[in-house]
Coordinates of C-alpha atoms and ligand atoms in Angstrom, one line a residue:
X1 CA 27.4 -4.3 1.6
X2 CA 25.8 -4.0 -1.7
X3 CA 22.6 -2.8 -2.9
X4 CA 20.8 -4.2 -5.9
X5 CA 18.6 -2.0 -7.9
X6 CA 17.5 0.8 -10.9
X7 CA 18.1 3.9 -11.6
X8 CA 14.1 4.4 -11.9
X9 CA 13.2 2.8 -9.2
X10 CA 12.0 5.1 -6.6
X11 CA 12.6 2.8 -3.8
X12 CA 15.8 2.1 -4.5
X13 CA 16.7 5.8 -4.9
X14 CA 14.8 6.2 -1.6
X15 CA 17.7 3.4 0.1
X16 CA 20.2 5.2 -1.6
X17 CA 19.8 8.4 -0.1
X18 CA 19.9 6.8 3.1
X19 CA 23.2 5.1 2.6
X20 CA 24.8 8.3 0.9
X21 CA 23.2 10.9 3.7
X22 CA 24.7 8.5 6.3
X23 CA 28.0 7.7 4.6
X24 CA 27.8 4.1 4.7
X25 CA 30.3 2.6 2.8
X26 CA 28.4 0.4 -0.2
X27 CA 28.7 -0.8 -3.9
X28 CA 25.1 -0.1 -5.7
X29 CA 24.7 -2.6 -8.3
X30 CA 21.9 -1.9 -11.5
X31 CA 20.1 -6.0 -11.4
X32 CA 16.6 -4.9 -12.8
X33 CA 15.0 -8.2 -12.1
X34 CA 13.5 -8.9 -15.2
X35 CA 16.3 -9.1 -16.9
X36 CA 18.0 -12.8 -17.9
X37 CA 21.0 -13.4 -15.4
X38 CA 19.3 -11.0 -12.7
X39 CA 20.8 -12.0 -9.0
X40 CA 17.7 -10.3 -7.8
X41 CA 15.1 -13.1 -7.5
X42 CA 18.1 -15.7 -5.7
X43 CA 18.7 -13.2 -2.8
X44 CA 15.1 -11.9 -2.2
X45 CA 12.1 -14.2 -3.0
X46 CA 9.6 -11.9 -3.7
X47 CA 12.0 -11.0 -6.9
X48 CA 12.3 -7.3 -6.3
X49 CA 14.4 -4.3 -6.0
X50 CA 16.0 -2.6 -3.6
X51 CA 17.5 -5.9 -1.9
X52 CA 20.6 -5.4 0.2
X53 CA 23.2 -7.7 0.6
X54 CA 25.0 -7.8 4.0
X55 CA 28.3 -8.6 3.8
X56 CA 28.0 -12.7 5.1
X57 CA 24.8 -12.6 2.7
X58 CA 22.4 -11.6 4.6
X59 CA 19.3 -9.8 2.5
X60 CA 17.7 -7.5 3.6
X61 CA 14.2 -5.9 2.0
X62 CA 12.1 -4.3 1.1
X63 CA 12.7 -0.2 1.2
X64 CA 11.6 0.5 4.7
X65 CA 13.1 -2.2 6.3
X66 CA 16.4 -1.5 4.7
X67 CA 16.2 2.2 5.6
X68 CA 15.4 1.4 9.4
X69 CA 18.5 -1.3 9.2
X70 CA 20.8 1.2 7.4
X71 CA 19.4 4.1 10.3
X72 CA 20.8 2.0 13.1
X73 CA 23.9 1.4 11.6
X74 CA 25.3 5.4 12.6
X75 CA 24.1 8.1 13.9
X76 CA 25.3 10.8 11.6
X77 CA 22.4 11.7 11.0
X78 CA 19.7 9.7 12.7
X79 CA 17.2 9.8 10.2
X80 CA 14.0 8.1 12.2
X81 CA 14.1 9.6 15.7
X82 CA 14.8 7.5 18.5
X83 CA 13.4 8.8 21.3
X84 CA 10.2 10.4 21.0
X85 CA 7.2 7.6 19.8
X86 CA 5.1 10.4 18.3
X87 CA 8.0 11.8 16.2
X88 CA 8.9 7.8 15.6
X89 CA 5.5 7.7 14.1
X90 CA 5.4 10.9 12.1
X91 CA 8.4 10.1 10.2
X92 CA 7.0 6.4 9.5
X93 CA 4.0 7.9 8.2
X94 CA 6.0 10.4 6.2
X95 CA 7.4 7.2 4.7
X96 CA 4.5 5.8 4.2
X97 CA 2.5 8.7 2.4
X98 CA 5.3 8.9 0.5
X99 CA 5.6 4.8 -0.2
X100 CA 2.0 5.0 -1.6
X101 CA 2.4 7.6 -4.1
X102 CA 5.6 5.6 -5.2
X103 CA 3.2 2.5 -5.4
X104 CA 0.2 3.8 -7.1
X105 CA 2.5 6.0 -9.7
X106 CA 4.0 2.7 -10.2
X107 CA 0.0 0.9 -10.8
X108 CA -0.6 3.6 -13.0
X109 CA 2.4 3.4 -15.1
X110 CA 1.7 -0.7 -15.2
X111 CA -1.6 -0.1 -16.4
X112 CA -0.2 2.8 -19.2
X113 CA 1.9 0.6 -20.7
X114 CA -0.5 -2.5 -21.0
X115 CA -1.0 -3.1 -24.7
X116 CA -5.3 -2.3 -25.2
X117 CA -7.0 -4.9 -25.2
X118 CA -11.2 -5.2 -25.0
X119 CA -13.8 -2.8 -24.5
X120 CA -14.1 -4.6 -20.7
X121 CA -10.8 -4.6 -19.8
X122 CA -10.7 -0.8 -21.4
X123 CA -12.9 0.4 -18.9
X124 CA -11.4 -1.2 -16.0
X125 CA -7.7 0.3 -16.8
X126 CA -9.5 3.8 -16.6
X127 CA -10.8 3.4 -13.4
X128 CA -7.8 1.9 -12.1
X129 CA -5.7 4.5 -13.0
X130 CA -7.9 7.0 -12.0
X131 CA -8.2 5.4 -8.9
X132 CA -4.2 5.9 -8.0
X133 CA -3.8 8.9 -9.3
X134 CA -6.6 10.6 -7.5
X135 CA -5.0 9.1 -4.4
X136 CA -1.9 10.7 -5.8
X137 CA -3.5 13.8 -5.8
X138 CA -4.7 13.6 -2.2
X139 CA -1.7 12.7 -0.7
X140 CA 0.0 15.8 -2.2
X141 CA -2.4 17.9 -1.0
X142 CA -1.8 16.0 2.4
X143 CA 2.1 16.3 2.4
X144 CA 1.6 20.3 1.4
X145 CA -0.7 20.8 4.1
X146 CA 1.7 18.8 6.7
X147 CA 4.7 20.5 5.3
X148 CA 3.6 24.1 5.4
X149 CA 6.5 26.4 5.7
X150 CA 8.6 24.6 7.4
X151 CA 12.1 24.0 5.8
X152 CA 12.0 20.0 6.6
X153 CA 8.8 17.1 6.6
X154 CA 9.1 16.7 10.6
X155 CA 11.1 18.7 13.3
X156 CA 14.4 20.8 12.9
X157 CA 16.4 18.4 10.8
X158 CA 17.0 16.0 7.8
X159 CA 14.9 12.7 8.0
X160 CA 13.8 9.8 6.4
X161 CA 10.8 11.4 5.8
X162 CA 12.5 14.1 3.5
X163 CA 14.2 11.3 1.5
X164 CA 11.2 9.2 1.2
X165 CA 9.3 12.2 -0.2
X166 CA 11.9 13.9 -2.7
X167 CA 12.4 9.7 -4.1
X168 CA 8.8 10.0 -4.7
X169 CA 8.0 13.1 -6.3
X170 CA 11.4 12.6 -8.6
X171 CA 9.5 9.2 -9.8
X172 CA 6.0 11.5 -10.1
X173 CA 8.2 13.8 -12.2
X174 CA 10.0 10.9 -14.1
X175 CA 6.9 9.1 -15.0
X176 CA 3.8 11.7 -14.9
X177 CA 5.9 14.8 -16.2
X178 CA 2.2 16.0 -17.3
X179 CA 1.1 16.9 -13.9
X180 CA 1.4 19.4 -12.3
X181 CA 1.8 19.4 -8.6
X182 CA 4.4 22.9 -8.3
X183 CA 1.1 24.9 -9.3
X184 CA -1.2 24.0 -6.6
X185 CA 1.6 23.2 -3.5
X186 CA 4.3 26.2 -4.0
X187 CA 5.5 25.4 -0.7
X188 CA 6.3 21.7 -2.0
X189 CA 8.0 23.1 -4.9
X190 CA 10.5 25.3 -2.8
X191 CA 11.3 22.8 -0.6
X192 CA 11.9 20.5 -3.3
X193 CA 13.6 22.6 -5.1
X194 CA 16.2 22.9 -2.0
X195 CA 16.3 19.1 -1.5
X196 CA 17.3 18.7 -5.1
X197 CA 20.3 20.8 -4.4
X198 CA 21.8 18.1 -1.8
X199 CA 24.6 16.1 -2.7
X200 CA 23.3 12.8 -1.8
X201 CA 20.0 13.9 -4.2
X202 CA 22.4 15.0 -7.2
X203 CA 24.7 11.7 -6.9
X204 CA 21.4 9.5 -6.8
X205 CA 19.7 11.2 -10.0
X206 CA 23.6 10.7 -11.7
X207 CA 22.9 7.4 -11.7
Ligands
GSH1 N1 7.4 -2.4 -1.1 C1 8.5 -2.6 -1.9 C2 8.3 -2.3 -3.3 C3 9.5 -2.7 -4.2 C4 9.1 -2.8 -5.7 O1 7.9 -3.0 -6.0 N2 10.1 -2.7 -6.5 C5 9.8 -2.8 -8.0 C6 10.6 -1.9 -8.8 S1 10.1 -0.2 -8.6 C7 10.2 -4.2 -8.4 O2 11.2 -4.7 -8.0 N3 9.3 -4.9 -9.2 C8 9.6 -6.2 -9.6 C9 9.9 -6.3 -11.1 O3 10.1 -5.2 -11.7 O4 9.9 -7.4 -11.6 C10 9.7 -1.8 -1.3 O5 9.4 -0.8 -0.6 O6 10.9 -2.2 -1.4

């Protein structure tokens, strides 16, 4: 199979530590889909990265379907539980949280980088931005609080949930190095701190 993506993108690094936790044998291609002679848009309609092709050409997006695809494929580790509907849920919603503040560090980012344009449109970027990144800010808080001391996001092992988290807060570091979020969540800081250490964390940030 191969998987189509960026090195920025924080849901492709999110798919990629799914397929390197679980050892599943893939070539990762960098397609950013903007650029001229990008594959990206011919194998996934909605133009956008992570896309994984199967190997009779199947596609398969976007990032949490292709996580729950790549989960089924082995059980070394199981990264979303398969027994217990609550845990199911917790872990999805771990995903989720962590999905969001991928998405509205993304918005904010867009709305950066827009050249400025009038006073109108001025004012509307502000509150945009500060829109998304006071939900940033709350679901940080939220993750902190759910984490606690625990040494894993949900139960006594490695899940999704870890990977979907540590993919987001590398983007949150990538692209809003200015905040800090160590400060005010310690707790998130150590475990971060320990998931960076993984192998499958190291070879995604390699590029
Ligand atoms: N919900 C999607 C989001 C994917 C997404 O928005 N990817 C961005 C890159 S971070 C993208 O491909 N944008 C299209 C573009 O850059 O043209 C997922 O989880 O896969």
């Amino acid at each position: 199979m191969k998987l189509l993506g960026t090195n920025t993108s924080p849901y492709v690094r999110k798919v990629r530590l799914v397929l390197l936790e679980k050892n599943i044998p893939h070539i990762y291609l960098v397609d950013p889909p903007r650029e001229p002679g990008s594959q990206v848009a011919r194998v996934n309609p909605l133009g956008r990265i992570p896309a994984l092709i199967l190997d009779d050409e199947t596609c398969v997006f976007d990032s949490p379907v292709i996580a729950e695809y790549v989960d089924t494929l082995n059980d070394t580790p199981a990264l979303i539980p398969r027994t217990s509907a609550l845990t199911r849920m917790r872990v999805k919603r771990w995903e989720a949280l962590a999905d969001g503040i991928m998405d509205s560090a993304v918005a904010v980012r867009t709305e950066s980088i827009r050249p400025p344009n009038k006073k109108e449109i001025d004012k509307q970027e502000a509150s945009t931005i500060s829109v998304h990144n006071n939900a940033i800010t709350r679901a940080l808080a939220y993750a902190a609080d759910q984490l606690g001391q625990r040494e894993w996001c949900e139960g006594a092992f490695i899940t999704l949930a870890d990977l979907a988290l540590v993919s987001a807060l590398i983007y949150l570091d990538l692209r809003q190095p200015e905040r800090d979020w160590r400060g005010p969540h310690p707790n998130l800081a150590a475990w971060f701190a320990r998931m960076s250490e993984r192998t499958s964390v190291r070879t995604a940030l390699a590029g």
